[in-house]
Amino acid sequence: MSQDHKILLSEKEIPRQWYNIQADMPNPCLPPLHPGTKAPVGPEDLSPLFPMELIKQEVTRERYIEIPDEVFNIYKIWRPTPLFRAHRLEAFLDTPAHIYYKYEGVSPAGSHKPNTAVPQAYYNKQEGVKKITTETGAGQWGSALAYACHVFGIDLEVYMVKVSYEQKPYRKTLMNTWGAEVFPSPSPRTQAGKQILSRQPNSPGSLGIAISEAVERAAGDPDTKYALGSVLNHVLLHQTVVGQEALLQMEKAGEFPDVVIAPFGGGSNFAGLSFPFLRHKLKEGRKVRCIAVEPASCPKLTRGEFRYDFGDTVGMTPLIPMYTLGHSFVPASIHAGGLRYHGAGAIVSQLLKDGLIDAVAIQQLECFQAGVTFARTEGILPAPEATHAIAEVFRQARQAREAGEARTILFNLCGHGYLDLAAYEDYFNGNLKDHELTDQEVKEHLSELAEYPLPV
Ligand SMILES: *Cc1c(COP(=O)(O)O)cnc(C)c1O
């Protein structure tokens, strides 16, 4: 077993294919339904929003999809990413557990998001698209797509959740640097935005609302398409470069993880890291526990229901079979902006329903405390989203210590927090609070789904 701190790969070891877990799931995902007719959606329903190649990737059961050379060459700018063994953190936690982390913060935008932004921009360019619209929460997706659109010469219009637009002005500047236009959402630029503003002029916004705005803009213009940074099957697919590299790196370290942990917003970084490991569980019965960590203030996986629900707030997207808190749910304004989403991707939801993955919800103070300890031991300041994974790693490491057992833990350090210093400042000044939903609140939001079909 290696005692190295860094486990690196060469450029030749960057994966040449994405791994599609739809080939190996015991129960396939249920189809998305048309919001009007409630019939399964076909490719033609999605073509106003997405290029055909991405629509194909959304539904294919082919196990491996070739990564185009143009995408591979851009991946080489930051891939392969390093895998670290957290020796100093292990010593601090006085745990027999071995802790490894895959670091995606070395990408241009500082997170895992460019792994899908680049292929999405590429396929749009291939099909002659001039402009893309999108939403962003904390600004990580918006900045990743701004970079990717700049690379391929496509215009980008970003609807940024208003609370993040105000809390995180530097992400907007980053998007502007790469040439994108950024608007706080809800905005008066769309019917969806106007509708929300008329009811709630001070709405902090939510990812669901921003998606409604971006989708509306794309649907109304034949030269414009829409891009989503998480949730959809093709997004999860692109992120599997992360886990395929990590699999190879863990092999070089002479280990296979007992536990794989990642923060959970819509499921893309969790899927990206865990699916290549989960494949060994599905195909060979290898033991590996994959844990998605969500904020206690937005607990769709642990307290939501598996239902058909919209991906956006206004109800313009297809109905997706997913764990959800209801599409009108607006999470508390916690700093982990990327985790403030009411639903979860269809694939991850099906896997959770089938008991093949696990989920936990953690309060933000425990997460920030873990994030600060991580920065003090390992040096890197984690994104607030990533601190959710770290908090669960701490729990696992303590359990291993109490049980006196070896345990190999791998987690996704899916982004750095250097543009989230305002969040850390709030934490140090004691301005952050824990927040948990009451059962009554959960029930009220879910009751809005009564009129939609049950996923059976
Ligand atoms: C967007 C984002 C998330 C949440 O989205 P997923 O699709 O669940 O990965 C988590 N962490 C970071 C750093 C992000 O940028």
XYZ file of C-alpha atoms and ligand atoms in Angstrom:
471
model
C 0.000 0.000 0.000
C 1.332 3.402 -0.995
C 2.142 6.040 1.619
C 2.211 8.783 -1.019
C 0.328 11.999 -0.467
C -0.531 12.572 -4.161
C -1.541 9.910 -6.630
C -1.166 11.322 -10.120
C -1.975 10.047 -13.584
C -0.456 10.964 -16.935
C -2.450 12.611 -19.741
C -2.528 9.249 -21.488
C -4.586 7.919 -18.593
C -7.450 10.405 -18.974
C -10.493 8.262 -19.856
C -11.359 8.152 -23.577
C -14.985 7.226 -22.823
C -17.758 8.170 -20.438
C -19.367 5.387 -18.407
C -23.148 5.069 -18.693
C -24.604 3.362 -15.631
C -27.945 2.954 -17.463
C -26.346 -0.132 -19.050
C -25.947 -1.779 -15.640
C -28.936 -0.673 -13.528
C -31.105 -3.583 -12.356
C -34.229 -1.423 -12.785
C -34.111 1.161 -15.555
C -35.325 4.710 -14.933
C -38.974 5.438 -15.658
C -39.454 7.730 -18.662
C -39.857 11.491 -18.241
C -43.412 12.636 -19.050
C -44.650 15.540 -21.140
C -45.889 18.327 -18.811
C -49.107 18.726 -20.825
C -50.102 15.294 -22.145
C -48.373 13.268 -19.363
C -47.222 10.820 -22.070
C -43.531 9.767 -22.188
C -41.494 12.480 -23.920
C -39.826 11.724 -27.241
C -36.675 13.259 -28.749
C -38.778 15.787 -30.704
C -40.221 17.167 -27.432
C -36.726 17.946 -26.195
C -35.215 19.218 -29.455
C -36.171 22.896 -28.930
C -33.988 22.825 -25.800
C -31.093 20.442 -26.438
C -28.895 19.362 -29.365
C -29.790 15.892 -30.693
C -26.541 14.259 -29.573
C -27.254 15.144 -25.930
C -30.846 13.903 -26.267
C -29.424 10.574 -27.488
C -27.013 10.426 -24.561
C -29.956 11.064 -22.243
C -31.673 7.785 -23.160
C -28.994 5.426 -24.474
C -28.221 2.155 -22.681
C -24.822 1.816 -24.353
C -22.261 1.207 -21.605
C -19.451 3.449 -22.925
C -19.683 6.633 -25.005
C -16.573 7.916 -26.850
C -15.287 11.303 -25.713
C -14.790 13.454 -28.859
C -11.157 14.492 -29.523
C -12.078 18.204 -29.327
C -13.466 17.651 -25.815
C -10.576 15.415 -24.784
C -8.078 18.101 -25.816
C -9.796 20.658 -23.597
C -10.054 18.180 -20.711
C -6.249 18.019 -20.889
C -6.060 21.629 -19.635
C -6.904 20.426 -16.088
C -7.306 16.646 -16.306
C -6.260 14.221 -14.966
C -7.006 15.757 -11.560
C -5.028 14.696 -8.488
C -6.127 12.182 -5.884
C -4.792 12.889 -2.403
C -4.369 10.720 0.656
C -5.340 12.917 3.642
C -2.553 11.819 5.990
C -2.679 14.987 8.095
C -6.433 14.868 8.449
C -6.267 11.196 9.451
C -3.691 12.051 12.135
C -5.835 14.928 13.409
C -8.929 12.714 13.614
C -6.803 9.967 15.212
C -8.570 7.432 13.018
C -7.463 4.083 11.619
C -9.483 4.967 8.495
C -7.652 5.798 5.263
C -9.072 8.958 3.755
C -8.637 9.839 0.073
C -10.045 12.754 -1.886
C -10.354 13.476 -5.578
C -9.756 17.181 -6.151
C -11.803 18.804 -8.929
C -10.975 22.367 -7.836
C -8.062 22.508 -10.313
C -10.399 23.141 -13.287
C -10.701 26.647 -14.822
C -13.936 27.357 -12.940
C -12.704 25.691 -9.732
C -15.171 22.782 -9.626
C -16.223 19.586 -11.424
C -18.732 21.526 -13.576
C -16.455 22.089 -16.640
C -16.385 18.281 -17.134
C -19.899 18.571 -18.587
C -19.906 22.244 -19.641
C -17.240 21.546 -22.285
C -18.988 18.598 -24.013
C -22.353 20.383 -23.801
C -20.959 23.497 -25.494
C -19.177 21.279 -28.033
C -22.322 19.381 -29.123
C -24.277 22.648 -29.345
C -21.565 24.124 -31.562
C -21.607 20.994 -33.759
C -25.326 21.515 -34.344
C -25.033 25.211 -35.201
C -26.377 26.736 -31.988
C -25.537 30.462 -31.590
C -26.601 31.091 -28.025
C -27.191 29.116 -24.824
C -29.244 30.084 -21.785
C -28.788 28.588 -18.349
C -29.379 29.039 -14.639
C -26.806 29.070 -11.892
C -26.990 28.878 -8.117
C -23.748 29.850 -6.458
C -22.311 30.620 -9.889
C -20.179 27.523 -10.339
C -22.209 26.136 -13.212
C -22.586 29.559 -14.807
C -18.848 30.148 -14.707
C -18.042 26.658 -16.019
C -20.424 27.119 -18.942
C -19.178 30.667 -19.558
C -15.678 29.229 -19.965
C -16.881 26.400 -22.236
C -19.031 28.702 -24.392
C -16.108 31.063 -24.770
C -13.893 28.200 -25.957
C -16.400 27.266 -28.685
C -17.555 30.811 -29.575
C -21.163 30.567 -28.342
C -23.028 33.424 -26.582
C -24.282 32.711 -23.066
C -27.099 34.229 -20.991
C -27.121 33.227 -17.311
C -29.973 33.502 -14.786
C -28.328 33.563 -11.370
C -30.298 32.900 -8.166
C -30.700 36.366 -6.652
C -29.463 35.556 -3.152
C -26.223 34.192 -4.613
C -25.916 37.094 -7.078
C -25.882 39.344 -4.021
C -23.783 37.112 -1.707
C -21.250 36.077 -4.365
C -20.563 38.988 -6.718
C -17.163 37.630 -7.791
C -18.690 34.631 -9.550
C -20.594 37.090 -11.718
C -17.334 38.854 -12.525
C -15.799 35.511 -13.470
C -18.707 34.801 -15.842
C -18.354 38.296 -17.340
C -14.620 37.676 -17.818
C -15.442 34.727 -20.050
C -17.967 36.877 -21.900
C -21.340 35.781 -20.444
C -24.293 38.053 -19.631
C -25.621 37.524 -16.101
C -29.051 38.456 -14.682
C -30.330 38.052 -11.112
C -33.311 35.680 -10.984
C -36.259 36.147 -10.662
C -35.881 38.806 -13.351
C -38.417 40.932 -15.243
C -36.989 39.532 -18.532
C -39.313 36.504 -18.607
C -42.974 35.660 -17.951
C -41.836 33.167 -15.297
C -39.759 35.816 -13.514
C -42.525 38.413 -13.695
C -45.037 35.927 -12.297
C -42.835 35.210 -9.252
C -41.977 38.900 -8.707
C -45.638 39.921 -8.755
C -46.369 37.478 -5.933
C -43.119 37.962 -4.005
C -41.149 41.096 -4.969
C -38.321 40.194 -2.564
C -38.011 36.564 -3.628
C -34.442 35.330 -2.953
C -34.835 33.161 -6.050
C -34.128 29.464 -6.352
C -32.588 27.140 -8.888
C -36.101 26.027 -9.858
C -37.142 29.595 -10.696
C -33.919 30.341 -12.585
C -34.404 27.159 -14.654
C -37.919 28.326 -15.592
C -36.481 31.618 -16.829
C -33.640 30.067 -18.839
C -35.917 27.413 -20.392
C -38.486 30.045 -21.369
C -35.841 32.126 -23.151
C -34.455 29.129 -25.075
C -37.885 27.755 -26.026
C -38.785 31.119 -27.579
C -35.789 31.358 -29.942
C -34.808 28.804 -32.628
C -31.089 29.766 -32.520
C -30.917 29.404 -28.741
C -30.708 26.253 -26.679
C -30.644 25.556 -22.988
C -28.048 23.779 -20.841
C -28.408 22.248 -17.384
C -25.476 21.725 -15.033
C -26.817 18.743 -13.090
C -29.771 16.332 -12.719
C -30.032 15.100 -16.341
C -28.602 11.737 -17.386
C -26.151 13.170 -19.921
C -24.705 15.501 -17.282
C -24.075 12.611 -14.886
C -22.577 10.663 -17.787
C -19.972 13.368 -18.545
C -18.923 13.542 -14.906
C -17.849 9.884 -14.878
C -14.378 10.957 -16.021
C -13.890 11.786 -12.325
C -14.667 8.327 -10.977
C -12.863 6.477 -13.761
C -9.684 8.381 -12.958
C -10.221 7.824 -9.223
C -10.668 4.087 -9.770
C -7.287 3.949 -11.488
C -5.677 6.117 -8.815
C -7.071 4.007 -5.958
C -5.701 0.953 -7.764
C -2.270 2.619 -7.870
C -2.607 3.247 -4.133
C -3.410 -0.456 -3.707
C -6.888 0.163 -2.296
C -10.588 -0.071 -3.119
C -12.879 2.206 -1.093
C -15.356 0.825 1.441
C -17.190 4.130 1.346
C -17.509 6.741 -1.430
C -18.928 10.092 -0.326
C -20.001 13.187 -2.258
C -22.163 16.259 -1.654
C -25.500 16.199 -3.411
C -27.255 19.016 -5.263
C -28.807 17.351 -8.306
C -26.460 14.382 -8.350
C -23.727 15.103 -10.892
C -20.565 15.139 -8.780
C -21.905 12.281 -6.675
C -22.620 10.231 -9.797
C -19.353 11.226 -11.414
C -17.247 9.903 -8.586
C -19.369 6.976 -7.440
C -20.805 5.328 -10.589
C -17.541 3.774 -11.842
C -17.162 2.202 -8.359
C -20.830 1.253 -8.192
C -20.368 -0.613 -11.461
C -18.134 -3.068 -9.593
C -20.891 -3.537 -7.024
C -23.589 -4.072 -9.674
C -21.525 -6.372 -11.887
C -19.216 -8.194 -9.474
C -20.935 -7.792 -6.124
C -18.004 -5.820 -4.684
C -18.807 -4.143 -1.407
C -18.858 -0.371 -1.628
C -21.201 2.023 0.112
C -21.930 5.207 -1.845
C -23.282 8.028 0.319
C -24.850 11.231 -1.025
C -24.779 14.104 1.483
C -27.444 16.799 1.300
C -28.090 19.863 3.497
C -30.634 19.366 6.282
C -32.419 22.474 4.971
C -32.996 20.850 1.557
C -33.500 17.148 2.334
C -35.097 15.711 -0.816
C -33.288 12.375 -0.635
C -33.857 11.710 3.059
C -37.272 13.328 3.598
C -38.721 13.890 0.126
C -40.825 11.406 -1.835
C -40.134 9.445 -5.014
C -42.640 11.116 -7.350
C -43.044 12.554 -10.792
C -42.194 16.233 -10.470
C -41.026 19.152 -12.574
C -37.375 20.127 -12.772
C -38.317 23.800 -12.496
C -40.661 25.878 -10.350
C -43.173 27.033 -12.933
C -43.695 23.578 -14.507
C -42.218 23.925 -17.990
C -39.805 20.971 -17.948
C -40.867 17.343 -18.402
C -42.089 15.515 -15.291
C -39.103 13.551 -13.995
C -39.343 10.473 -11.724
C -37.316 11.667 -8.752
C -36.951 12.226 -5.038
C -38.371 15.677 -4.520
C -39.648 18.174 -1.971
C -42.079 19.614 -4.531
C -41.223 22.063 -7.304
C -42.415 25.146 -5.424
C -40.103 24.405 -2.495
C -37.660 27.288 -1.982
C -34.824 26.203 0.335
C -33.453 28.442 3.083
C -30.714 30.803 1.915
C -27.819 28.627 3.083
C -24.355 29.290 1.673
C -24.040 25.967 -0.149
C -25.883 27.496 -3.107
C -25.185 24.511 -5.349
C -27.168 22.233 -3.029
C -30.327 24.342 -2.929
C -32.392 22.311 -5.400
C -35.788 20.726 -4.732
C -35.225 17.484 -6.664
C -32.691 14.891 -7.760
C -31.731 13.243 -11.034
C -33.783 10.251 -12.259
C -30.874 7.788 -12.237
C -29.741 8.607 -8.720
C -33.359 8.554 -7.533
C -33.913 5.073 -8.982
C -30.688 3.798 -7.404
C -31.715 5.207 -4.030
C -35.177 3.679 -4.321
C -33.566 0.315 -5.116
C -31.355 0.548 -2.025
C -28.116 0.617 -4.039
C -26.906 3.957 -2.659
C -27.415 5.801 0.642
C -28.204 9.378 1.601
C -27.718 11.486 4.730
C -28.626 15.087 5.569
C -26.299 17.299 7.621
C -26.710 20.762 9.173
C -24.549 23.583 7.849
C -22.668 24.390 11.088
C -21.299 20.852 11.310
C -20.309 21.161 7.638
C -18.472 24.472 8.007
C -16.686 23.229 11.110
C -15.501 20.189 9.153
C -14.513 22.422 6.220
C -12.366 24.651 8.431
C -10.667 21.620 10.017
C -9.997 20.287 6.528
C -8.400 23.600 5.474
C -6.245 23.584 8.623
C -5.012 20.024 8.082
C -4.923 19.530 4.298
C -4.501 23.160 3.247
C -7.217 23.499 0.595
C -10.279 25.603 1.423
C -13.289 23.535 0.313
C -16.385 24.904 -1.438
C -19.312 25.125 1.047
C -21.008 22.343 -0.957
C -17.987 20.076 -0.561
C -17.945 20.579 3.226
C -21.070 18.392 3.331
C -19.040 15.436 2.114
C -16.262 16.283 4.564
C -18.685 16.329 7.523
C -19.804 12.801 6.616
C -16.165 11.728 6.225
C -15.577 12.924 9.815
C -18.543 10.840 11.023
C -17.218 7.785 9.199
C -13.679 8.299 10.502
C -14.959 8.586 14.081
C -17.041 5.433 13.691
C -13.959 3.599 12.427
C -11.996 4.840 15.435
C -14.704 3.806 17.905
C -15.064 0.402 16.284
C -11.271 0.091 16.013
C -11.635 -1.007 12.404
C -9.904 -0.217 9.143
C -12.029 1.639 6.620
C -11.059 3.182 3.303
C -12.963 6.354 2.564
C -12.951 8.261 -0.722
C -14.701 11.582 -1.164
C -15.181 14.197 -3.848
C -13.554 17.509 -3.069
C -15.600 18.774 -5.983
C -14.616 22.434 -5.719
C -12.530 24.995 -3.866
C -14.014 27.763 -1.749
C -11.810 30.728 -2.664
C -14.752 32.570 -4.192
C -16.920 31.669 -1.195
C -14.966 33.560 1.453
C -18.061 35.576 2.409
C -19.605 32.295 3.582
C -16.578 31.503 5.744
C -16.609 35.041 7.104
C -20.256 34.619 8.109
C -19.345 31.348 9.776
C -16.452 32.910 11.748
C -18.659 35.833 12.786
C -21.311 33.473 14.129
C -23.881 34.581 11.563
C -24.744 31.120 10.282
C -27.592 29.115 11.739
C -28.738 25.558 11.421
C -32.081 25.170 9.766
C -34.346 22.165 9.583
C -37.747 21.807 7.954
C -40.723 20.737 10.039
C -42.653 17.635 8.947
C -45.604 19.941 8.331
C -43.609 22.044 5.836
C -42.437 18.931 3.994
C -46.005 17.618 3.812
C -47.434 20.896 2.536
C -44.962 21.160 -0.327
C -45.421 17.535 -1.344
C -49.197 17.898 -1.386
C -48.870 19.973 -4.586
C -47.848 16.771 -6.386
C -51.150 15.002 -5.733
C -52.437 15.816 -9.226
C -49.449 14.263 -11.068
C -49.032 10.597 -12.029
C -47.380 8.221 -9.551
C -44.125 6.620 -10.681
C -45.089 2.967 -11.022
C -22.884 22.497 -8.515
C -22.080 22.015 -7.410
C -22.565 21.032 -6.530
C -23.928 20.442 -6.638
O -24.299 19.876 -7.847
P -24.219 18.335 -8.170
O -24.795 18.213 -9.515
O -25.006 17.593 -7.141
O -22.778 17.976 -8.148
C -21.740 20.624 -5.518
N -20.516 21.140 -5.348
C -20.005 22.073 -6.168
C -18.638 22.609 -5.908
C -20.773 22.539 -7.228
O -20.259 23.456 -8.053
